[in-house]
mmCIF file of C-alpha atoms and ligand atoms in Angstrom:
data_model
loop_
_atom_site.group_PDB
_atom_site.id
_atom_site.type_symbol
_atom_site.label_atom_id
_atom_site.label_comp_id
_atom_site.label_asym_id
_atom_site.label_seq_id
_atom_site.Cartn_x
_atom_site.Cartn_y
_atom_site.Cartn_z
ATOM 1 C CA MET S 1 -50.114 -33.433 -153.820
ATOM 2 C CA GLU S 2 -50.559 -31.069 -156.970
ATOM 3 C CA ILE S 3 -49.573 -27.510 -156.838
ATOM 4 C CA GLY S 4 -52.920 -26.188 -156.847
ATOM 5 C CA GLN S 5 -53.873 -27.876 -153.641
ATOM 6 C CA ALA S 6 -50.591 -26.080 -152.347
ATOM 7 C CA VAL S 7 -51.816 -22.928 -151.597
ATOM 8 C CA GLU S 8 -54.967 -24.141 -149.669
ATOM 9 C CA LEU S 9 -52.778 -26.378 -147.502
ATOM 10 C CA CYS S 10 -50.404 -23.783 -147.128
ATOM 11 C CA LEU S 11 -52.987 -21.559 -145.571
ATOM 12 C CA LYS S 12 -53.741 -24.271 -142.990
ATOM 13 C CA GLY S 13 -50.556 -24.334 -141.906
ATOM 14 C CA ASP S 14 -48.824 -27.274 -143.979
ATOM 15 C CA GLN S 15 -45.035 -27.141 -144.086
ATOM 16 C CA GLY S 16 -45.031 -29.812 -146.627
ATOM 17 C CA ALA S 17 -47.077 -27.795 -148.958
ATOM 18 C CA TRP S 18 -44.633 -24.815 -148.596
ATOM 19 C CA ASN S 19 -41.831 -27.169 -149.367
ATOM 20 C CA MET S 20 -43.547 -28.031 -152.500
ATOM 21 C CA ILE S 21 -43.806 -24.018 -153.506
ATOM 22 C CA ILE S 22 -40.122 -23.265 -152.624
ATOM 23 C CA THR S 23 -38.907 -26.710 -154.508
ATOM 24 C CA THR S 24 -41.076 -25.649 -157.431
ATOM 25 C CA TYR S 25 -40.456 -21.933 -157.978
ATOM 26 C CA SER S 26 -37.315 -20.680 -155.856
ATOM 27 C CA LYS S 27 -34.973 -21.392 -159.142
ATOM 28 C CA MET S 28 -36.833 -19.145 -161.503
ATOM 29 C CA VAL S 29 -37.160 -16.458 -158.629
ATOM 30 C CA TYR S 30 -33.641 -16.699 -158.055
ATOM 31 C CA ASN S 31 -32.406 -16.574 -161.751
ATOM 32 C CA ILE S 32 -34.848 -13.905 -162.280
ATOM 33 C CA ALA S 33 -33.326 -11.574 -159.035
ATOM 34 C CA LEU S 34 -29.453 -12.585 -160.053
ATOM 35 C CA ASN S 35 -30.289 -10.876 -163.210
ATOM 36 C CA PHE S 36 -31.537 -7.662 -161.569
ATOM 37 C CA THR S 37 -28.751 -7.265 -159.042
ATOM 38 C CA TYR S 38 -25.033 -6.833 -159.111
ATOM 39 C CA ASN S 39 -23.864 -9.815 -156.288
ATOM 40 C CA TYR S 40 -25.495 -12.898 -154.804
ATOM 41 C CA ASP S 41 -26.329 -11.541 -151.306
ATOM 42 C CA ASP S 42 -28.891 -8.961 -152.754
ATOM 43 C CA ALA S 43 -30.471 -11.710 -155.093
ATOM 44 C CA ALA S 44 -30.804 -14.021 -151.773
ATOM 45 C CA ASP S 45 -32.360 -11.251 -150.001
ATOM 46 C CA ILE S 46 -34.664 -10.195 -152.749
ATOM 47 C CA VAL S 47 -35.754 -13.829 -153.348
ATOM 48 C CA GLN S 48 -36.448 -13.985 -149.343
ATOM 49 C CA ASP S 49 -38.423 -10.704 -149.644
ATOM 50 C CA ILE S 50 -40.612 -12.274 -152.652
ATOM 51 C CA PHE S 51 -41.405 -15.464 -150.810
ATOM 52 C CA LEU S 52 -42.077 -13.393 -147.734
ATOM 53 C CA LYS S 53 -44.502 -11.413 -149.567
ATOM 54 C CA LEU S 54 -45.723 -14.121 -151.235
ATOM 55 C CA HIS S 55 -46.565 -16.301 -148.158
ATOM 56 C CA GLN S 56 -48.433 -13.265 -146.472
ATOM 57 C CA ASN S 57 -50.594 -12.768 -149.446
ATOM 58 C CA LEU S 58 -51.579 -16.342 -150.184
ATOM 59 C CA HIS S 59 -54.778 -15.778 -149.106
ATOM 60 C CA LYS S 60 -55.586 -13.335 -151.776
ATOM 61 C CA PHE S 61 -54.758 -16.250 -154.523
ATOM 62 C CA ASP S 62 -57.616 -17.438 -156.427
ATOM 63 C CA ASN S 63 -57.306 -21.322 -156.508
ATOM 64 C CA SER S 64 -58.366 -21.617 -159.931
ATOM 65 C CA GLY S 65 -55.696 -19.312 -161.019
ATOM 66 C CA ASN S 66 -52.267 -19.525 -162.208
ATOM 67 C CA LEU S 67 -49.699 -19.763 -159.574
ATOM 68 C CA LYS S 68 -46.437 -19.770 -161.907
ATOM 69 C CA GLY S 69 -47.816 -16.640 -163.560
ATOM 70 C CA TRP S 70 -48.707 -14.779 -160.323
ATOM 71 C CA ILE S 71 -45.148 -15.831 -158.515
ATOM 72 C CA THR S 72 -43.725 -14.324 -161.779
ATOM 73 C CA ARG S 73 -45.411 -11.075 -162.011
ATOM 74 C CA ILE S 74 -44.569 -10.687 -158.008
ATOM 75 C CA SER S 75 -40.809 -11.543 -159.181
ATOM 76 C CA LYS S 76 -40.727 -9.164 -162.174
ATOM 77 C CA ASN S 77 -42.432 -5.943 -160.398
ATOM 78 C CA TYR S 78 -40.108 -6.424 -157.162
ATOM 79 C CA CYS S 79 -37.169 -7.028 -159.486
ATOM 80 C CA ILE S 80 -37.521 -4.114 -161.775
ATOM 81 C CA ASP S 81 -38.498 -1.893 -158.914
ATOM 82 C CA HIS S 82 -35.345 -2.740 -156.858
ATOM 83 C CA TRP S 83 -33.296 -2.357 -159.994
ATOM 84 C CA ARG S 84 -34.831 1.039 -160.681
ATOM 85 C CA LYS S 85 -34.326 2.137 -157.087
ATOM 86 C CA ASN S 86 -30.641 0.643 -156.997
ATOM 87 C CA LYS S 87 -29.379 1.539 -160.432
ATOM 88 C CA LYS S 88 -28.071 5.295 -159.517
ATOM 89 C CA ASN S 89 -25.504 3.186 -157.059
ATOM 90 C CA LYS S 90 -22.030 3.786 -159.096
ATOM 91 C CA ASN S 91 -20.125 1.364 -156.957
ATOM 92 C CA MET S 92 -21.804 -1.750 -158.684
ATOM 93 C CA VAL S 93 -19.379 -4.720 -158.155
ATOM 94 C CA GLU S 94 -20.016 -7.314 -161.166
ATOM 95 C CA LEU S 95 -21.349 -10.522 -160.114
ATOM 96 C CA GLU S 96 -18.414 -12.929 -159.291
ATOM 97 C CA ASP S 97 -18.205 -16.130 -161.301
ATOM 98 C CA ASN S 98 -19.983 -19.012 -159.381
ATOM 99 C CA LEU S 99 -20.610 -20.984 -162.739
ATOM 100 C CA VAL S 100 -19.315 -24.659 -163.368
ATOM 101 C CA VAL S 101 -18.638 -25.593 -166.879
ATOM 102 C CA GLU S 102 -18.143 -29.087 -167.582
ATOM 103 C CA LYS S 103 -15.206 -29.952 -169.610
ATOM 104 C CA ASP S 104 -16.504 -33.083 -170.909
ATOM 105 C CA ASP S 105 -19.779 -31.535 -172.360
ATOM 106 C CA PRO S 106 -18.880 -31.252 -176.128
ATOM 107 C CA GLU S 107 -21.966 -28.613 -176.481
ATOM 108 C CA GLN S 108 -19.689 -26.421 -173.916
ATOM 109 C CA PHE S 109 -16.717 -27.292 -175.626
ATOM 110 C CA ASN S 110 -16.471 -23.990 -177.538
ATOM 111 C CA ILE S 111 -18.211 -21.764 -174.556
ATOM 112 C CA ARG S 112 -15.417 -20.576 -172.160
ATOM 113 C CA LYS S 113 -16.410 -19.384 -168.829
ATOM 114 C CA SER S 114 -15.175 -15.902 -169.530
ATOM 115 C CA GLU S 115 -17.633 -15.656 -172.342
ATOM 116 C CA ILE S 116 -20.299 -16.949 -169.936
ATOM 117 C CA GLN S 117 -19.239 -14.179 -167.545
ATOM 118 C CA PHE S 118 -19.157 -11.718 -170.395
ATOM 119 C CA LEU S 119 -22.991 -12.507 -171.204
ATOM 120 C CA LYS S 120 -23.938 -12.319 -167.885
ATOM 121 C CA ASN S 121 -22.668 -8.713 -167.179
ATOM 122 C CA LYS S 122 -23.931 -7.573 -170.385
ATOM 123 C CA ILE S 123 -27.399 -8.857 -169.825
ATOM 124 C CA LYS S 124 -27.572 -5.793 -167.165
ATOM 125 C CA LEU S 125 -27.352 -3.571 -170.056
ATOM 126 C CA LEU S 126 -30.706 -4.258 -171.250
ATOM 127 C CA ASP S 127 -34.141 -2.421 -170.553
ATOM 128 C CA PRO S 128 -35.712 -4.186 -167.833
ATOM 129 C CA GLU S 129 -38.761 -5.480 -169.555
ATOM 130 C CA LEU S 130 -36.756 -6.979 -172.387
ATOM 131 C CA ARG S 131 -34.257 -8.472 -170.062
ATOM 132 C CA MET S 132 -37.129 -10.266 -167.993
ATOM 133 C CA THR S 133 -38.507 -12.066 -171.300
ATOM 134 C CA LEU S 134 -35.077 -12.906 -171.940
ATOM 135 C CA VAL S 135 -34.272 -14.439 -168.985
ATOM 136 C CA MET S 136 -37.371 -16.746 -168.957
ATOM 137 C CA ARG S 137 -36.886 -17.437 -172.410
ATOM 138 C CA ASP S 138 -33.139 -18.190 -172.860
ATOM 139 C CA ILE S 139 -32.058 -18.460 -169.203
ATOM 140 C CA GLU S 140 -34.965 -20.465 -167.995
ATOM 141 C CA GLY S 141 -35.970 -21.962 -171.289
ATOM 142 C CA MET S 142 -39.901 -21.129 -171.138
ATOM 143 C CA ALA S 143 -41.785 -21.496 -174.257
ATOM 144 C CA TYR S 144 -43.379 -18.564 -175.608
ATOM 145 C CA SER S 145 -46.893 -19.453 -174.840
ATOM 146 C CA GLU S 146 -46.075 -20.109 -171.175
ATOM 147 C CA ILE S 147 -44.410 -16.935 -171.003
ATOM 148 C CA ALA S 148 -47.112 -15.016 -172.376
ATOM 149 C CA LYS S 149 -49.698 -16.696 -169.894
ATOM 150 C CA ASN S 150 -47.527 -16.030 -166.841
ATOM 151 C CA LEU S 151 -46.512 -12.454 -167.683
ATOM 152 C CA ASP S 152 -50.286 -11.722 -169.130
ATOM 153 C CA ILE S 153 -49.073 -10.297 -172.578
ATOM 154 C CA PRO S 154 -50.042 -11.280 -176.060
ATOM 155 C CA GLN S 155 -47.449 -14.192 -177.638
ATOM 156 C CA GLY S 156 -46.596 -11.852 -180.298
ATOM 157 C CA THR S 157 -45.531 -9.151 -178.004
ATOM 158 C CA VAL S 158 -43.456 -11.685 -175.976
ATOM 159 C CA LYS S 159 -41.565 -13.003 -179.654
ATOM 160 C CA SER S 160 -40.948 -9.356 -180.694
ATOM 161 C CA ARG S 161 -39.608 -8.510 -177.103
ATOM 162 C CA ILE S 162 -37.113 -11.585 -177.120
ATOM 163 C CA ASN S 163 -36.024 -10.781 -180.692
ATOM 164 C CA ARG S 164 -35.572 -7.345 -179.741
ATOM 165 C CA ALA S 165 -33.794 -8.376 -176.553
ATOM 166 C CA ARG S 166 -31.023 -10.591 -178.590
ATOM 167 C CA LEU S 167 -30.436 -8.228 -180.991
ATOM 168 C CA LYS S 168 -29.400 -5.336 -178.578
ATOM 169 C CA LEU S 169 -27.567 -7.555 -176.582
ATOM 170 C CA ALA S 170 -25.890 -9.235 -179.833
ATOM 171 C CA LYS S 171 -25.018 -5.520 -180.843
ATOM 172 C CA ILE S 172 -23.708 -4.935 -177.216
ATOM 173 C CA VAL S 173 -21.455 -8.051 -177.206
ATOM 174 C CA MET S 174 -20.473 -7.561 -180.796
ATOM 175 C CA GLY S 175 -19.214 -3.766 -179.581
ATOM 176 C CA GLY S 176 -17.509 -4.895 -176.697
ATOM 177 C CA LYS S 177 -15.433 -7.616 -178.069
ATOM 178 C CA MET E 1 -36.152 -8.649 -198.162
ATOM 179 C CA ASP E 2 -34.321 -5.763 -196.505
ATOM 180 C CA CYS E 3 -32.058 -6.040 -193.196
ATOM 181 C CA ILE E 4 -34.798 -4.469 -191.151
ATOM 182 C CA LYS E 5 -37.212 -7.015 -192.100
ATOM 183 C CA ALA E 6 -34.479 -9.554 -191.716
ATOM 184 C CA GLU E 7 -33.596 -8.724 -188.237
ATOM 185 C CA GLU E 8 -37.173 -8.816 -187.133
ATOM 186 C CA LEU E 9 -37.804 -12.522 -188.151
ATOM 187 C CA LEU E 10 -34.213 -13.467 -187.129
ATOM 188 C CA SER E 11 -35.017 -15.119 -183.769
ATOM 189 C CA GLU E 12 -37.968 -17.001 -185.639
ATOM 190 C CA TYR E 13 -35.523 -18.036 -188.295
ATOM 191 C CA ILE E 14 -33.287 -19.341 -186.078
ATOM 192 C CA GLU E 15 -35.710 -21.368 -184.129
ATOM 193 C CA ASP E 16 -37.191 -22.735 -187.320
ATOM 194 C CA GLU E 17 -40.639 -21.159 -186.396
ATOM 195 C CA LEU E 18 -41.083 -19.155 -189.778
ATOM 196 C CA SER E 19 -42.912 -20.477 -192.999
ATOM 197 C CA GLU E 20 -40.822 -22.169 -195.854
ATOM 198 C CA LYS E 21 -40.998 -19.252 -197.939
ATOM 199 C CA LEU E 22 -40.029 -16.680 -195.430
ATOM 200 C CA HIS E 23 -37.355 -19.193 -194.311
ATOM 201 C CA LEU E 24 -35.876 -19.282 -197.703
ATOM 202 C CA GLU E 25 -36.019 -15.533 -198.109
ATOM 203 C CA ILE E 26 -33.644 -15.081 -194.947
ATOM 204 C CA GLU E 27 -31.436 -17.722 -195.949
ATOM 205 C CA GLU E 28 -30.931 -15.805 -199.368
ATOM 206 C CA HIS E 29 -30.368 -12.410 -197.457
ATOM 207 C CA LEU E 30 -27.793 -13.716 -194.909
ATOM 208 C CA GLU E 31 -25.846 -15.117 -197.892
ATOM 209 C CA HIS E 32 -25.516 -11.657 -199.369
ATOM 210 C CA CYS E 33 -25.435 -9.341 -195.987
ATOM 211 C CA PRO E 34 -22.445 -9.845 -193.941
ATOM 212 C CA SER E 35 -23.707 -7.515 -190.978
ATOM 213 C CA CYS E 36 -27.016 -9.561 -190.995
ATOM 214 C CA ASN E 37 -24.952 -12.624 -190.950
ATOM 215 C CA ARG E 38 -22.694 -11.620 -187.974
ATOM 216 C CA LEU E 39 -25.582 -10.725 -186.172
ATOM 217 C CA CYS E 40 -27.257 -13.959 -186.878
ATOM 218 C CA VAL E 41 -24.238 -15.787 -185.593
ATOM 219 C CA SER E 42 -24.284 -13.830 -182.321
ATOM 220 C CA LEU E 43 -27.663 -14.294 -181.662
ATOM 221 C CA LYS E 44 -27.122 -18.090 -182.167
ATOM 222 C CA ASP E 45 -24.250 -17.693 -179.435
ATOM 223 C CA ILE E 46 -26.780 -16.056 -177.065
ATOM 224 C CA ILE E 47 -28.978 -18.580 -177.518
ATOM 225 C CA ASN E 48 -26.492 -21.417 -176.644
ATOM 226 C CA ILE E 49 -25.033 -19.499 -173.684
ATOM 227 C CA GLY E 50 -28.145 -18.735 -172.309
ATOM 228 C CA PRO E 51 -28.983 -22.028 -170.563
ATOM 229 C CA LYS E 52 -25.633 -21.946 -168.925
ATOM 230 C CA LEU E 53 -26.251 -18.684 -167.120
ATOM 231 C CA HIS E 54 -29.051 -20.685 -165.072
ATOM 232 C CA GLU E 55 -27.944 -21.249 -161.325
ATOM 233 C CA GLU E 56 -28.973 -23.413 -158.648
ATOM 234 C CA VAL E 57 -30.567 -21.955 -155.611
ATOM 235 C CA PRO E 58 -27.873 -22.285 -152.925
ATOM 236 C CA PHE E 59 -28.464 -24.331 -149.874
ATOM 237 C CA TYR E 60 -28.250 -21.472 -147.443
ATOM 238 C CA LEU E 61 -31.309 -19.623 -149.017
ATOM 239 C CA LYS E 62 -33.056 -22.459 -149.707
ATOM 240 C CA ASN E 63 -33.344 -23.059 -145.926
ATOM 241 C CA ARG E 64 -34.057 -19.361 -145.409
ATOM 242 C CA LEU E 65 -36.962 -19.982 -147.593
ATOM 243 C CA LEU E 66 -38.420 -22.951 -146.175
ATOM 244 C CA TYR E 67 -37.965 -21.226 -142.713
ATOM 245 C CA ILE E 68 -40.514 -18.548 -143.776
ATOM 246 C CA PRO E 69 -43.798 -19.856 -142.293
ATOM 247 C CA GLU E 70 -41.986 -20.597 -139.068
ATOM 248 C CA LEU E 71 -40.589 -17.113 -139.055
ATOM 249 C CA ILE E 72 -44.111 -15.665 -139.414
ATOM 250 C CA GLU E 73 -45.377 -17.602 -136.569
ATOM 251 C CA LEU E 74 -42.729 -16.620 -134.157
ATOM 252 C CA GLN E 75 -43.313 -12.968 -135.295
ATOM 253 C CA LYS E 76 -47.089 -13.497 -134.331
ATOM 254 C CA GLU E 77 -46.199 -15.196 -130.819
ATOM 255 C CA GLU E 78 -43.748 -12.663 -129.598
ATOM 256 C CA PRO E 79 -45.398 -11.109 -126.783
ATOM 257 C CA PRO E 80 -45.556 -7.173 -126.806
ATOM 258 C CA THR E 81 -42.373 -5.686 -125.170
ATOM 259 C CA ASN E 82 -42.645 -2.976 -122.587
ATOM 260 C CA GLN E 83 -40.901 0.094 -124.038
ATOM 261 C CA GLY E 84 -41.873 2.504 -121.298
ATOM 262 C CA LEU E 85 -40.538 0.097 -118.324
ATOM 263 C CA LYS E 86 -37.049 -0.669 -120.914
ATOM 264 C CA PHE E 87 -36.728 3.060 -121.354
ATOM 265 C CA ILE E 88 -36.574 3.715 -117.514
ATOM 266 C CA ALA E 89 -34.332 1.140 -117.138
ATOM 267 C CA ALA E 90 -31.951 2.568 -119.761
ATOM 268 C CA MET E 91 -32.177 5.890 -118.327
ATOM 269 C CA ILE E 92 -31.512 4.671 -114.646
ATOM 270 C CA GLY E 93 -28.309 2.899 -115.919
ATOM 271 C CA THR E 94 -27.170 5.500 -117.800
ATOM 272 C CA ALA E 95 -27.621 7.968 -114.789
ATOM 273 C CA ILE E 96 -25.620 5.941 -112.468
ATOM 274 C CA LEU E 97 -22.676 5.459 -115.282
ATOM 275 C CA LEU E 98 -22.973 9.189 -115.507
ATOM 276 C CA LEU E 99 -22.933 9.747 -111.719
ATOM 277 C CA ASN E 100 -19.626 7.230 -111.428
ATOM 278 C CA VAL E 101 -17.762 9.839 -113.686
ATOM 279 C CA PHE E 102 -18.127 12.476 -110.849
ATOM 280 C CA TYR E 103 -17.100 9.718 -107.974
ATOM 281 C CA PHE E 104 -14.266 8.568 -109.685
ATOM 282 C CA THR E 105 -12.928 11.914 -111.168
ATOM 283 C CA ASN E 106 -12.598 15.462 -109.840
ATOM 284 C CA ILE E 107 -13.683 17.426 -113.142
ATOM 285 C CA TYR E 108 -16.677 18.981 -111.279
ATOM 286 C CA PRO E 109 -15.266 19.168 -107.558
ATOM 287 C CA GLU E 110 -18.568 19.917 -106.040
ATOM 288 C CA GLY E 111 -20.421 17.163 -107.685
ATOM 289 C CA HIS E 112 -17.170 14.701 -106.417
ATOM 290 C CA SER E 113 -17.840 16.005 -103.187
ATOM 291 C CA PHE E 114 -21.367 15.617 -103.035
ATOM 292 C CA MET E 115 -21.130 11.969 -104.557
ATOM 293 C CA HIS E 116 -18.641 10.839 -101.651
ATOM 294 C CA LYS E 117 -20.776 12.384 -99.185
ATOM 295 C CA THR E 118 -23.828 10.617 -100.548
ATOM 296 C CA MET E 119 -21.592 7.427 -100.644
ATOM 297 C CA SER E 120 -20.647 7.728 -97.231
ATOM 298 C CA LYS E 121 -24.231 8.256 -96.096
ATOM 299 C CA ILE E 122 -25.238 5.362 -97.978
ATOM 300 C CA GLU E 123 -22.561 3.194 -96.306
ATOM 301 C CA ARG E 124 -23.110 4.454 -92.747
ATOM 302 C CA PHE E 125 -26.698 3.570 -93.516
ATOM 303 C CA ALA E 126 -25.529 0.166 -94.413
ATOM 304 C CA VAL E 127 -23.440 -0.195 -91.325
ATOM 305 C CA ASP E 128 -26.154 1.175 -89.111
ATOM 306 C CA THR E 129 -28.615 -1.137 -90.596
ATOM 307 C CA LYS E 130 -26.337 -4.393 -90.221
ATOM 308 C CA GLU E 131 -25.656 -3.271 -86.785
ATOM 309 C CA TYR E 132 -29.504 -2.887 -86.288
ATOM 310 C CA VAL E 133 -29.907 -6.084 -87.784
ATOM 311 C CA LEU E 134 -27.423 -7.629 -85.331
ATOM 312 C CA GLN E 135 -28.698 -6.167 -82.196
ATOM 313 C CA LYS E 136 -32.282 -7.393 -83.639
ATOM 314 C CA ASP E 137 -30.778 -10.689 -83.833
ATOM 315 C CA SER E 138 -29.068 -10.700 -80.603
ATOM 316 C CA VAL E 139 -32.310 -9.798 -79.005
ATOM 317 C CA LYS E 140 -34.290 -12.297 -80.941
ATOM 318 C CA ASN E 141 -31.485 -15.073 -79.791
ATOM 319 C CA ASN E 142 -31.653 -13.817 -75.822
ATOM 320 C CA LEU E 143 -35.649 -14.359 -76.303
ATOM 321 C CA LEU E 144 -34.870 -17.636 -77.909
ATOM 322 C CA ILE E 145 -32.495 -18.493 -75.227
ATOM 323 C CA SER E 146 -35.106 -17.653 -72.330
ATOM 324 C CA PHE E 147 -37.918 -19.245 -74.040
ATOM 325 C CA LEU E 148 -36.002 -22.478 -74.345
ATOM 326 C CA ASP E 149 -34.996 -22.161 -70.869
ATOM 327 C CA LYS E 150 -38.581 -21.892 -69.769
ATOM 328 C CA ASN E 151 -39.788 -24.733 -71.830
ATOM 329 C CA ILE E 152 -37.152 -27.043 -70.562
ATOM 330 C CA PHE E 153 -38.163 -26.320 -66.952
ATOM 331 C CA ALA E 154 -41.834 -25.691 -68.166
ATOM 332 C CA ASP E 155 -43.176 -29.062 -66.739
ATOM 333 C CA ASP E 156 -41.697 -28.402 -63.231
ATOM 334 C CA GLU E 157 -43.119 -24.928 -63.389
ATOM 335 C CA LYS E 158 -46.559 -26.050 -64.344
ATOM 336 C CA ASP E 159 -46.652 -28.607 -61.467
ATOM 337 C CA PHE E 160 -45.348 -25.742 -59.630
ATOM 338 C CA ILE E 161 -48.319 -23.474 -60.615
ATOM 339 C CA SER E 162 -51.003 -26.179 -61.009
ATOM 340 C CA TRP E 163 -49.927 -27.185 -57.404
ATOM 341 C CA ASN E 164 -49.884 -23.456 -56.046
ATOM 342 C CA GLY E 165 -53.289 -22.964 -57.694
ATOM 343 C CA GLU E 166 -54.949 -26.069 -56.193
ATOM 344 C CA ASN E 167 -53.537 -25.383 -53.195
ATOM 345 C CA GLY E 168 -54.695 -21.793 -53.678
ATOM 346 C CA GLU E 169 -58.231 -22.944 -54.100
ATOM 347 C CA GLY E 170 -58.275 -25.309 -51.493
ATOM 348 C CA ASN E 171 -56.968 -22.647 -49.163
ATOM 349 C CA GLY E 172 -59.754 -20.264 -50.341
HETATM 350 ZN ZN1 ZN O 201 -28.959 -7.405 -193.908
#
């Protein structure tokens, strides 16, 4: 089954097609949500709401269109909206550490868990639009062209946004250390 | 090259996406500019740590997501609830609970005596009904017994009646 067919089959009530959509895109949506919330429960609730919304609007999807882009834009709008509504809440609890750093991975030798945790919390200080592109590029590892296609913005804009996001984050990190 | 221009191109420099000329120009700037150099190191850190921030979808969440189509179907199938009837039932229940307060306490003496009077009336009614039912039953039982008695002797009676009748006809 191809992902393009999945929507069509899903509309006919095919559970396997829905499973495929979830397996393919839930990771990305979850990681976007994690960077727009302060705890795992909220992130999980947001992801569930996004996929519920997606399922209810599947009939509006143009089959020749870009499903990943559609899901990315729904997620982005939902997460930024949620962030703006909840950022006034002063009693924000920082995301508890849920990461596993493998000791035998030479690449991770110099990266301590605390450093990861530190960066994770600092990302939330970035402007939502900058944060979104940074998550897609540096956490999800998407190519510039793919980000541009999925967010429906020019590649040049993506490049400059990611550079600005990294510079801002670097200055925050350097200031906080 | 100045710091502003160098900052602008820093990501592309690290990701090796610049022309050779620009790449060399930045390299030269970084050699002589400690602040841009520190920024460059920090940017490389971010790029290295970034992928480690990626997290897997927890099992419980994945299950919740897979269940969505079923959940929507269940919501569609749910019959419309009769809110009016539910409300009336709730009101009756509440009223009974409130009346119990008068029955079991003496905070409002008139209400208390009224409740006890009403309860004794209900009890009286229950007793009367029971007696009535028992009476009715005993009448029924008597009738049944007499009916059975009649049936036991029915054949004889029939013979007797028919014999009488035949006799009568014969006589008439
Ligand atoms: Zn400089």
